[in-house]
XYZ file of C-alpha atoms in Angstrom:
718
model
C 20.688 21.557 -24.510
C 18.650 18.229 -24.703
C 21.852 16.021 -22.305
C 22.045 19.756 -19.418
C 17.499 18.952 -20.175
C 17.946 14.440 -19.818
C 20.853 15.278 -16.782
C 18.338 17.839 -14.404
C 15.068 15.297 -15.198
C 18.136 12.154 -13.840
C 19.054 14.658 -11.354
C 15.065 15.400 -10.220
C 14.414 11.456 -10.923
C 16.708 10.911 -7.502
C 15.437 13.793 -5.488
C 12.034 11.882 -5.650
C 13.694 8.232 -5.416
C 15.612 9.526 -2.109
C 13.046 11.602 -1.375
C 10.561 8.401 -1.274
C 12.996 6.113 0.679
C 12.842 8.556 3.288
C 8.831 7.388 3.881
C 6.381 4.128 4.877
C 6.374 2.208 2.247
C 4.303 4.506 -0.727
C 0.159 4.069 -0.443
C 1.042 4.150 -4.565
C 2.719 0.210 -3.982
C -1.181 -0.685 -3.489
C -2.083 -0.063 -6.938
C 1.030 -2.624 -8.088
C -0.642 -4.336 -5.615
C -3.498 -4.617 -7.505
C -2.214 -5.061 -10.655
C -0.710 -7.866 -9.922
C -2.670 -9.822 -8.155
C -5.424 -11.445 -11.350
C -1.372 -12.897 -12.562
C -0.828 -15.074 -9.120
C -1.400 -18.023 -9.290
C -1.148 -20.067 -5.477
C 1.709 -19.119 -3.248
C 2.140 -15.952 -4.940
C -1.084 -14.890 -5.556
C -1.390 -15.422 -1.427
C 1.675 -14.168 -0.732
C 0.830 -11.010 -3.045
C -2.936 -10.796 -1.006
C -0.896 -10.947 2.698
C 1.153 -7.704 1.188
C -2.221 -6.277 -0.173
C -3.603 -6.646 3.949
C 0.027 -5.508 5.852
C -0.499 -2.177 3.240
C -3.245 -1.280 5.432
C -1.046 -0.907 8.237
C 1.656 1.859 8.062
C 0.203 5.460 9.412
C -0.557 7.761 8.794
C -3.365 6.165 8.294
C -4.465 2.721 8.391
C -7.441 0.915 7.365
C -8.227 -1.974 9.182
C -11.417 -3.101 7.621
C -8.684 -3.057 4.149
C -6.675 -5.389 6.409
C -9.009 -8.027 7.849
C -10.273 -7.883 3.939
C -7.088 -9.404 2.787
C -5.858 -10.970 5.100
C -9.274 -13.298 4.971
C -9.237 -13.919 2.074
C -5.456 -14.618 2.021
C -6.342 -17.217 5.651
C -8.877 -19.060 3.179
C -6.365 -19.544 0.839
C -3.938 -20.637 2.353
C -6.389 -22.944 4.693
C -6.810 -24.525 0.798
C -3.405 -24.986 -0.474
C -1.543 -26.058 2.827
C 0.791 -22.935 2.561
C 1.602 -22.362 6.334
C 4.150 -19.804 6.030
C 0.690 -17.733 4.605
C -1.348 -18.695 6.666
C 1.154 -17.273 9.599
C 0.673 -13.873 7.607
C -2.663 -13.607 6.916
C -3.312 -14.908 10.912
C -1.536 -12.419 12.224
C -2.502 -9.542 9.637
C -6.469 -10.570 11.256
C -4.814 -9.744 14.684
C -3.622 -6.244 12.926
C -6.854 -5.227 12.258
C -8.754 -7.004 15.877
C -5.867 -4.548 17.983
C -6.909 -1.143 15.666
C -11.252 -2.334 16.352
C -9.446 -3.299 20.132
C -11.041 -6.224 19.795
C -8.304 -7.479 21.539
C -8.694 -11.137 23.209
C -9.632 -11.708 19.041
C -6.548 -10.282 18.188
C -4.334 -11.890 20.645
C -6.511 -15.599 19.762
C -4.929 -14.194 16.646
C -1.281 -13.117 17.078
C -1.087 -17.311 19.649
C -1.888 -18.406 16.811
C 0.620 -17.507 14.547
C 3.759 -17.720 16.779
C 4.129 -21.267 15.730
C 3.431 -21.560 11.977
C 6.235 -19.049 11.978
C 7.942 -21.717 14.402
C 7.166 -23.531 12.381
C 7.989 -22.826 9.201
C 11.552 -20.363 10.028
C 10.292 -17.221 9.728
C 12.401 -14.921 12.322
C 10.962 -11.630 10.493
C 7.166 -13.182 11.057
C 7.832 -14.013 14.657
C 9.555 -10.698 15.896
C 6.461 -8.228 14.284
C 4.332 -11.544 15.183
C 5.705 -10.945 19.144
C 5.499 -7.339 18.733
C 1.533 -6.779 18.253
C 1.626 -9.230 20.337
C 3.474 -7.339 23.426
C 1.148 -4.470 22.325
C -2.103 -6.344 23.353
C -0.629 -7.286 26.317
C -0.673 -4.307 26.881
C -3.873 -3.006 27.366
C -4.807 -6.107 29.156
C -2.039 -4.288 31.159
C -0.644 -7.447 31.437
C 2.742 -5.631 31.264
C 5.098 -7.981 32.434
C 4.227 -10.887 29.662
C 3.997 -7.724 27.185
C 7.082 -6.726 28.082
C 8.137 -10.600 27.701
C 6.486 -10.816 24.409
C 7.874 -6.991 23.002
C 11.895 -8.912 23.643
C 11.002 -11.211 21.497
C 10.555 -9.420 19.377
C 13.268 -7.197 19.149
C 16.335 -10.214 19.604
C 14.892 -11.029 16.232
C 13.902 -7.598 14.487
C 17.718 -6.666 15.409
C 19.107 -10.198 14.075
C 17.146 -8.850 10.614
C 18.542 -5.050 10.648
C 14.769 -4.552 10.486
C 14.795 -1.191 12.125
C 11.024 0.222 11.546
C 10.271 -2.558 14.241
C 12.356 -1.827 16.663
C 12.155 2.043 16.615
C 8.214 0.974 17.254
C 9.396 -2.235 20.091
C 11.625 0.439 22.327
C 8.514 3.257 22.010
C 5.827 -0.043 23.234
C 9.009 -0.611 25.897
C 8.312 3.465 26.415
C 4.563 2.840 26.957
C 4.728 -0.266 29.474
C 8.055 1.711 31.782
C 5.622 4.964 31.968
C 3.012 2.781 32.625
C 4.317 1.648 36.336
C 5.946 3.877 36.953
C 9.531 3.857 35.465
C 9.604 7.356 34.602
C 14.119 6.292 33.927
C 13.712 3.794 31.253
C 10.512 4.988 29.668
C 12.393 7.853 28.850
C 15.984 5.758 27.335
C 13.335 4.396 25.012
C 11.380 6.554 23.791
C 14.983 9.366 22.968
C 16.501 5.752 21.662
C 13.420 5.366 19.165
C 13.263 8.599 18.184
C 16.891 8.643 17.364
C 16.351 5.923 15.683
C 13.826 7.755 13.305
C 15.300 10.779 12.358
C 18.824 8.403 11.110
C 16.172 7.118 8.584
C 14.651 10.024 7.942
C 11.395 7.790 8.728
C 9.010 11.246 8.990
C 5.093 9.833 9.937
C 6.985 7.751 12.643
C 9.736 10.953 14.186
C 5.938 12.720 14.705
C 4.913 10.009 16.571
C 8.173 9.705 18.496
C 8.182 13.512 19.554
C 4.291 12.330 21.440
C 5.381 9.471 22.481
C 7.724 12.059 24.003
C 4.687 14.064 25.464
C 2.880 11.655 26.724
C 5.785 10.684 28.876
C 6.078 13.828 30.547
C 2.697 14.059 30.766
C 2.365 10.293 33.016
C 5.498 11.885 34.897
C 3.058 15.005 36.065
C 5.605 17.512 33.807
C 2.590 19.187 31.672
C 4.293 22.295 30.253
C 7.041 20.429 28.846
C 4.517 17.233 27.328
C 3.382 20.299 25.991
C 6.269 21.386 24.360
C 6.253 18.102 22.841
C 3.878 17.505 20.875
C 3.644 21.040 19.530
C 6.705 20.406 18.332
C 5.661 16.870 16.870
C 3.152 18.296 15.119
C 5.171 21.246 14.131
C 7.149 18.251 13.128
C 4.357 16.735 11.330
C 3.266 19.362 9.399
C 6.958 20.893 7.996
C 6.715 17.424 6.669
C 3.905 17.459 4.954
C 1.614 14.794 7.138
C -1.811 16.301 6.588
C -3.596 15.817 9.830
C -7.014 15.784 8.520
C -6.916 13.378 5.863
C -5.394 11.111 7.382
C -7.209 10.974 10.498
C -3.920 11.488 12.259
C -5.570 12.128 15.986
C -1.361 11.975 17.755
C -1.536 15.400 18.574
C -4.691 17.928 19.524
C -6.411 14.795 21.545
C -3.080 14.540 24.334
C -2.210 18.684 23.787
C -6.189 18.396 24.897
C -6.368 16.653 27.495
C -2.982 18.082 28.213
C -5.422 20.590 29.407
C -7.525 19.000 31.751
C -5.216 17.928 33.824
C -3.641 21.821 34.085
C -7.758 22.944 34.146
C -7.700 24.666 31.864
C -10.642 23.697 29.952
C -11.813 26.371 27.404
C -8.682 25.508 25.818
C -9.039 21.674 26.469
C -12.737 21.459 24.602
C -11.381 24.078 21.646
C -8.094 21.256 20.657
C -10.815 18.533 21.996
C -13.642 19.813 19.479
C -10.457 19.773 17.049
C -9.462 16.747 17.591
C -13.552 15.545 16.641
C -12.922 16.948 13.363
C -9.536 14.729 12.468
C -11.400 11.735 13.213
C -14.748 11.263 14.418
C -14.854 7.439 14.890
C -11.769 7.705 16.968
C -13.533 6.397 20.942
C -10.376 8.803 22.635
C -11.333 11.491 21.253
C -14.763 10.949 23.127
C -13.867 9.878 25.835
C -11.473 12.679 27.044
C -15.004 15.042 25.222
C -16.619 13.289 27.587
C -14.673 14.377 30.680
C -14.074 17.817 29.288
C -18.124 17.586 30.009
C -17.556 16.350 33.262
C -15.473 19.030 34.291
C -18.250 21.561 33.208
C -20.642 19.399 35.296
C -22.751 18.317 32.244
C -22.801 15.423 33.581
C -25.671 13.435 31.411
C -24.257 14.106 28.504
C -21.055 12.949 29.558
C -22.436 9.656 31.185
C -23.480 8.023 27.670
C -20.258 8.305 25.920
C -18.802 6.624 29.610
C -21.156 3.723 29.717
C -21.411 2.927 25.491
C -18.189 1.433 25.230
C -17.560 -0.279 28.220
C -19.774 -3.766 26.645
C -17.262 -3.872 24.460
C -14.363 -3.022 26.959
C -15.369 -5.503 28.959
C -16.147 -8.549 26.312
C -12.976 -8.048 24.451
C -10.741 -7.731 27.886
C -9.000 -3.718 27.356
C -8.051 -3.031 30.551
C -6.071 0.100 29.910
C -8.862 2.115 28.384
C -12.196 0.189 30.518
C -9.700 1.248 34.232
C -10.256 5.364 32.405
C -14.344 4.857 31.387
C -14.742 3.619 35.279
C -13.265 5.652 36.668
C -15.085 8.882 35.020
C -18.894 6.312 35.461
C -17.532 6.815 38.614
C -17.557 10.648 38.951
C -19.902 11.463 37.237
C -22.052 9.125 39.212
C -20.534 10.219 42.485
C -20.490 14.457 41.710
C -24.836 13.882 40.449
C -24.513 12.628 44.345
C -25.520 8.933 43.369
C -23.331 7.543 45.981
C -24.482 3.965 45.228
C -24.650 3.486 41.300
C -20.942 5.148 41.697
C -19.955 2.518 44.128
C -19.243 -0.381 41.776
C -18.004 1.429 39.122
C -15.985 2.824 41.105
C -14.731 -0.114 42.727
C -14.381 -2.737 39.021
C -11.265 0.110 38.505
C -9.669 0.533 41.696
C -9.063 -4.084 41.277
C -7.851 -3.306 37.432
C -6.013 -0.803 38.655
C -4.508 -2.763 41.455
C -4.338 -5.807 39.928
C -1.910 -4.068 37.233
C 0.086 -1.564 39.671
C -0.391 1.389 37.584
C -0.270 3.957 40.934
C -1.653 6.465 38.830
C -4.974 4.799 38.622
C -5.068 3.430 41.776
C -4.724 7.531 43.068
C -7.696 8.741 42.125
C -9.350 6.076 42.038
C -9.341 4.924 45.678
C -9.443 9.081 46.697
C -12.642 8.695 44.648
C -13.930 5.361 46.669
C -12.995 7.213 50.032
C -15.254 10.455 48.724
C -18.109 7.619 48.019
C -17.693 5.367 51.351
C -18.519 8.638 53.564
C -21.521 9.724 52.049
C -22.760 5.878 52.313
C -21.972 6.552 55.967
C -19.943 3.678 55.649
C -16.355 5.820 57.803
C -14.192 2.603 58.670
C -13.779 1.948 54.641
C -13.844 5.595 53.937
C -10.665 5.432 55.890
C -9.415 2.488 54.592
C -9.593 4.033 51.248
C -7.892 7.901 52.007
C -5.357 5.797 54.297
C -4.282 3.364 50.369
C -5.253 7.502 48.918
C -2.062 9.179 51.507
C 0.245 6.321 50.379
C 0.309 5.402 46.880
C -0.046 9.273 46.285
C 3.292 10.279 47.479
C 4.328 7.549 45.824
C 4.138 8.285 42.775
C 4.311 12.383 43.711
C 7.678 10.876 44.424
C 8.626 9.094 41.402
C 7.267 11.994 39.234
C 9.164 14.845 41.907
C 12.470 12.486 41.592
C 12.814 11.504 37.547
C 12.107 15.237 37.317
C 14.812 16.339 38.996
C 17.556 13.911 37.726
C 16.189 14.968 33.880
C 16.994 17.995 33.590
C 20.838 16.667 32.160
C 18.515 14.233 30.395
C 17.244 16.948 29.005
C 20.017 17.911 28.095
C 22.010 15.409 27.090
C 19.307 14.149 24.472
C 18.962 17.262 23.184
C 22.965 17.467 22.413
C 21.918 13.873 20.821
C 19.227 15.362 18.395
C 21.158 17.994 17.908
C 24.156 16.160 16.570
C 22.250 14.018 14.098
C 20.765 17.685 13.175
C 24.089 18.322 11.753
C 25.168 14.142 10.476
C 22.052 14.802 8.367
C 23.292 18.572 6.958
C 25.910 17.164 6.344
C 24.871 14.457 4.512
C 23.138 16.272 2.259
C 26.393 19.161 1.928
C 27.389 15.388 0.363
C 25.592 13.957 -1.531
C 24.340 18.304 -3.364
C 28.548 17.857 -3.851
C 28.397 14.084 -5.113
C 25.383 15.899 -7.579
C 27.386 18.225 -8.988
C 30.463 16.766 -9.566
C 27.786 13.896 -10.898
C 26.186 16.977 -13.150
C 29.345 18.525 -14.058
C 30.689 14.860 -15.393
C 27.930 14.659 -17.287
C 27.859 18.075 -18.971
C 31.366 17.862 -20.020
C 31.655 13.758 -21.380
C 27.728 15.481 -23.367
C 30.396 18.033 -23.965
C 32.842 15.925 -25.702
C 30.301 13.340 -27.184
C 28.645 16.400 -28.968
C 32.684 17.379 -30.670
C 33.341 14.175 -31.886
C 29.945 13.640 -33.692
C 30.738 17.117 -35.546
C 34.125 15.699 -35.635
C 32.302 12.633 -37.753
C 30.117 14.437 -39.199
C 32.161 16.844 -40.654
C 34.124 14.351 -41.752
C 31.632 12.484 -43.199
C 30.202 15.126 -44.822
C 33.837 15.557 -46.779
C 34.003 12.552 -47.855
C 30.947 11.985 -49.301
C 31.480 15.455 -51.441
C 34.376 12.599 -52.788
C 32.310 10.106 -54.039
C 29.577 11.847 -54.741
C 32.702 13.799 -57.368
C 34.310 9.940 -58.620
C 30.453 8.593 -59.493
C 29.972 11.418 -61.600
C 33.330 10.569 -64.002
C 31.311 7.396 -65.227
C 27.496 7.311 -66.927
C 27.694 3.293 -65.820
C 28.384 4.658 -61.814
C 25.484 7.517 -62.968
C 22.978 4.748 -62.942
C 23.864 3.010 -60.979
C 22.778 5.749 -58.342
C 19.705 6.455 -60.265
C 18.900 2.575 -60.078
C 20.145 2.864 -55.780
C 17.002 5.594 -55.902
C 14.618 3.523 -57.316
C 15.592 0.939 -54.601
C 15.086 2.872 -52.017
C 11.616 4.399 -53.424
C 11.265 1.161 -53.801
C 12.276 0.078 -49.542
C 10.405 3.395 -49.082
C 6.600 2.420 -50.515
C 7.113 -1.166 -49.122
C 7.903 0.387 -45.324
C 4.676 2.774 -46.244
C 2.488 -0.018 -47.473
C 3.966 -1.918 -44.154
C 3.168 0.833 -41.712
C -0.906 1.277 -43.605
C -1.437 -2.353 -43.133
C -0.626 -2.317 -40.514
C -2.444 0.369 -38.907
C -5.286 -0.846 -40.991
C -5.145 -4.503 -39.419
C -5.351 -1.790 -35.477
C -7.920 -0.688 -35.914
C -10.490 -3.877 -37.981
C -10.083 -4.555 -34.072
C -12.224 -2.791 -32.751
C -14.841 -3.405 -35.696
C -17.946 -1.438 -36.616
C -19.652 -5.001 -35.188
C -17.716 -4.752 -32.274
C -18.764 -1.515 -31.721
C -22.561 -1.446 -32.684
C -23.091 -4.538 -30.048
C -21.900 -2.820 -27.725
C -23.890 0.572 -27.590
C -26.484 -2.106 -27.950
C -26.171 -3.783 -24.836
C -25.531 -0.326 -23.667
C -28.844 0.239 -24.414
C -30.279 -2.667 -23.792
C -28.762 -2.656 -19.633
C -30.289 1.505 -19.911
C -33.771 0.329 -21.092
C -33.697 -2.387 -18.693
C -33.112 0.462 -15.771
C -30.169 -1.253 -14.771
C -28.020 1.829 -15.323
C -25.353 0.136 -12.624
C -24.176 -3.053 -15.190
C -24.590 0.284 -18.250
C -22.609 1.940 -16.427
C -20.163 -0.443 -14.945
C -19.808 -2.156 -19.064
C -19.704 1.555 -20.501
C -16.471 2.663 -18.147
C -14.880 -0.274 -19.189
C -15.799 -0.041 -23.028
C -14.588 3.805 -22.638
C -11.331 2.252 -21.452
C -11.117 -0.489 -23.860
C -10.996 1.758 -27.559
C -8.797 4.325 -25.259
C -6.445 1.222 -24.716
C -6.565 0.625 -28.423
C -6.124 3.945 -29.785
C -2.658 4.694 -27.954
C -1.218 1.442 -28.007
C -2.239 1.688 -32.524
C 0.373 4.287 -31.623
C 3.341 2.415 -30.422
C 5.298 -0.184 -32.833
C 5.678 -2.152 -29.265
C 4.545 -2.045 -26.083
C 5.109 -3.951 -23.307
C 3.176 -7.337 -22.247
C 1.688 -6.239 -19.085
C -0.046 -3.310 -21.791
C -0.853 -6.851 -24.217
C -2.889 -8.082 -21.618
C -4.442 -5.852 -20.175
C -5.936 -4.412 -23.322
C -6.033 -7.613 -24.038
C -8.649 -9.117 -20.383
C -10.713 -5.995 -21.529
C -11.910 -6.508 -24.597
C -12.348 -11.036 -23.076
C -14.115 -9.334 -20.268
C -16.619 -6.703 -22.712
C -17.119 -9.624 -24.944
C -17.989 -12.329 -22.039
C -20.012 -9.617 -20.942
C -21.797 -9.210 -24.444
C -21.789 -12.872 -24.317
C -23.773 -13.278 -20.917
C -21.333 -15.115 -19.609
C -21.571 -18.277 -22.150
C -17.585 -18.713 -21.339
C -14.714 -18.194 -19.262
C -10.993 -17.489 -19.643
C -8.454 -17.461 -18.344
C -4.786 -16.353 -18.910
C -1.517 -18.301 -17.592
C 1.768 -17.521 -16.984
C 5.078 -18.922 -16.037
C 7.020 -17.545 -13.201
C 9.819 -17.022 -15.319
C 8.171 -13.688 -17.338
C 8.308 -10.410 -16.333
C 5.099 -8.701 -18.515
C 7.410 -5.268 -17.163
C 10.404 -5.475 -19.606
C 9.195 -7.399 -22.509
C 8.306 -6.017 -25.706
C 5.931 -6.648 -28.358
C 3.911 -5.632 -31.158
C -0.006 -4.231 -30.187
C -2.567 -6.151 -30.662
C -1.000 -9.539 -31.953
C -2.897 -12.168 -29.713
C -6.466 -10.842 -29.252
C -7.589 -11.805 -32.620
C -5.985 -15.100 -32.518
C -9.191 -15.204 -29.014
C -11.822 -13.180 -30.934
C -10.972 -15.867 -33.462
C -11.693 -18.364 -30.791
C -15.402 -17.183 -29.243
C -17.023 -16.324 -32.388
C -15.471 -18.978 -34.716
C -15.941 -21.251 -31.837
C -17.003 -20.798 -28.483
C -20.166 -18.803 -29.475
C -22.281 -21.490 -31.329
C -21.227 -24.220 -28.034
C -23.600 -25.620 -27.068
C -22.504 -25.387 -23.367
C -20.678 -23.356 -21.798
C -17.297 -22.674 -23.312
C -13.172 -22.259 -21.965
C -10.611 -20.208 -23.818
C -7.300 -20.500 -22.263
C -4.252 -18.470 -22.680
C -1.056 -19.318 -21.665
C 2.028 -17.390 -22.269
C 6.798 -18.902 -22.095
C 9.042 -17.884 -22.327
C 12.085 -19.775 -24.818
C 14.580 -18.839 -25.987
C 14.670 -15.393 -26.007
C 10.882 -16.175 -28.471
C 7.138 -15.657 -25.829
C 5.754 -19.074 -26.802
C 0.772 -17.526 -26.997
C -1.424 -21.032 -26.997
C -4.443 -20.112 -27.413
C -6.906 -22.600 -26.688
C -10.234 -22.753 -26.989
C -13.177 -26.322 -26.401
C -15.288 -24.638 -29.247
C -16.784 -26.573 -32.746
C -13.724 -26.479 -34.328
C -13.095 -25.118 -37.776
C -14.482 -27.373 -40.106
C -18.062 -26.916 -38.413
C -17.349 -23.319 -37.692
C -16.829 -23.701 -41.886
C -20.413 -24.400 -42.275
C -21.769 -21.878 -39.644
C -19.917 -19.042 -41.597
C -21.260 -19.971 -44.565
C -25.249 -19.779 -43.554
C -24.320 -16.675 -41.934
C -24.210 -12.551 -42.726
C -21.267 -12.501 -41.016
C -17.987 -13.476 -42.358
C -16.265 -9.991 -42.034
C -14.909 -11.438 -38.556
C -12.110 -13.058 -40.304
C -11.078 -10.749 -40.701
C -8.586 -9.545 -37.907
C -6.946 -12.710 -38.403
C -6.126 -11.967 -41.898
C -4.973 -8.575 -41.632
C -3.097 -10.281 -38.389
C -1.637 -13.442 -40.666
C -0.333 -10.186 -42.735
C 0.969 -7.818 -40.314
C 3.080 -10.923 -39.172
C 4.842 -11.789 -42.727
C 5.703 -7.604 -42.685
C 7.000 -8.709 -39.612
C 9.102 -11.252 -41.348
C 10.005 -9.616 -44.327
C 11.465 -6.609 -41.678
C 13.419 -8.236 -39.332
C 12.305 -6.193 -36.454
C 10.757 -9.251 -34.965
C 10.143 -12.543 -36.355
C 6.771 -13.920 -35.209
C 4.539 -16.925 -36.823
C 0.990 -19.638 -35.541
C -0.079 -22.691 -36.372
C -3.454 -24.223 -35.615
C -4.146 -26.974 -34.987
C -7.301 -28.693 -34.752
C -8.485 -30.872 -31.234
C -10.183 -34.408 -31.384
C -11.774 -35.611 -28.278
C -11.350 -39.885 -27.651
C -13.911 -40.352 -29.458
C -12.657 -38.483 -32.496
C -14.871 -35.640 -32.888
C -14.517 -31.699 -33.103
C -12.944 -30.160 -29.837
C -11.710 -27.055 -29.840
C -7.987 -25.907 -31.468
C -5.527 -24.497 -30.330
C -3.355 -21.485 -31.884
C 0.368 -22.235 -31.344
C 1.852 -18.619 -31.488
C 5.209 -17.930 -31.087
C 6.202 -13.397 -30.949
C 9.991 -12.633 -30.522
C 10.833 -10.183 -28.137
C 12.949 -6.586 -28.031
C 13.982 -6.197 -24.454
C 13.107 -1.785 -22.293
C 17.229 -1.390 -23.268
C 16.061 -2.395 -26.544
C 13.056 -0.630 -27.331
C 14.879 2.854 -25.345
């Protein structure tokens, strides 16, 4: 039963791993990176900061503030350390943060600065992503030719590195580019490629997004029913695969569905979906603009204008030309429909020039018609006639493109559905094969367990018979009986020694958190409360409770990971530092070859030496003290060097003789006993030496402890 249970757990773990591998980078990785960050130094520290920044840009929920916060720290550190690769990545991340804030001039500056640095350090993957983000920025600035060039460059780099995540995104943006310029065939081709790639990756978030992109393409081509169909498919797919649109603030469906219903002149349905969209992401500017357009159709002009005019200044400043066209058109319509043609004219003119410059024909159609109406209201017949003529010509061109594409699209749609069905069938076949493999593995494990069980049973039976015969022989002579008795006594002594060792070890562990330390901690908390520093008191109490919990947990284990030991040690040092009003600083330094999760040592071996350095060396020092803890590995031995610049052992002994707090050395004494027991037991070789440090004048300048601990690996522990 135990074997079956373990096998079941193993299979469940494998399934979880396969499921997680199919998603975007897991958010849980953020906690792991934050935990590693204090242990990193130099370029590794900068790389860890950049990795943290990148984790916040993945959908479904993007955090621009967190992207820029970590990237800004990485950028400054990279400048100080003259680290070009870290500087380029941090600059790209700052550009990405600006894109999500719709600050496109700022984004372009960061990305163009990062690109040559990526090239100089031969980071092709970085060049690929940077070109891709720059293409997205240029698209928003209506610079479609430059945008397409950047995205195609990114594809060449990303394809060489088999970066499917970036390839899928690049194809999606090429689809947007072609849709904006009316090339619906190419748009459909790249949108289809992106969707099929996401399907083969089982990237559920981006499959849902790709279906939304397909809906956008059909909406651009004037096929509103098919657009709604794709939006709903994407929505259902995301829900089926566990995407919570509200917690993720992911507005890929409600807002575009509401906007599509506007184009179909179904205002009530439009308002329903847009109100839901505003509940999902209240801060989304595009949702607000779509809602303003619905208000415009409901003749609520003042409310609509307030929405349209608010972002105008920032869009102009940051050259958000794509969104600027839209709100200029909306503002012009609002003024024109309230019989204010003079106010409507500059908005319509500015919007038309932007659309004409980028050759965005759908906007040229609407703006030329609006200008014709405005000039008619202003009694400028010639201008009205010119724009009406432009409207007819461009509108015919757009309608023809849309009509012919819809006419020829039926076969493409059928081929596309067959491709999707083939991918789905392939996934089912793979799942069936995986299930069969898992069943075979389970059967093999059961058979293996059965064989092992019968071997063990045979061995036990043989051993019982052998022992019985041995006992019969031992009973034949008194000498053998005496030997047996002596062996029993030795076993009792050994058992007593082991029991004493265990008792001493537990006593040593518990003595680490002695009553005086607990009393002083509680006194510090009380002092914070009396001084009305509730936030400091809460922070201190949180650390204190966490330290107590970790000591109690670790005391139950014979061995703990070096990672847990360091976390407990840092908590203890932070508490002492806070309690002694920052009268000393400390630093933990690990050599590059230490894997803190894979090294296991007896718990709380290092803390007493740090405690000794603080209480007998640093707390009596007039100036600010420094405690250094350096860790390295040599021949399967963990070396820990604990150095303080305190008053030294001789002066500490004088101070101690005058003080009533003589119990502070108990921690070190019990640790010495623990080390002796560990060495005698043979489970872990450990030793330490203490060295008095002198300055150039021969005066005491601190103490250095060299602690050597024979560690165990994860396999040995298991």
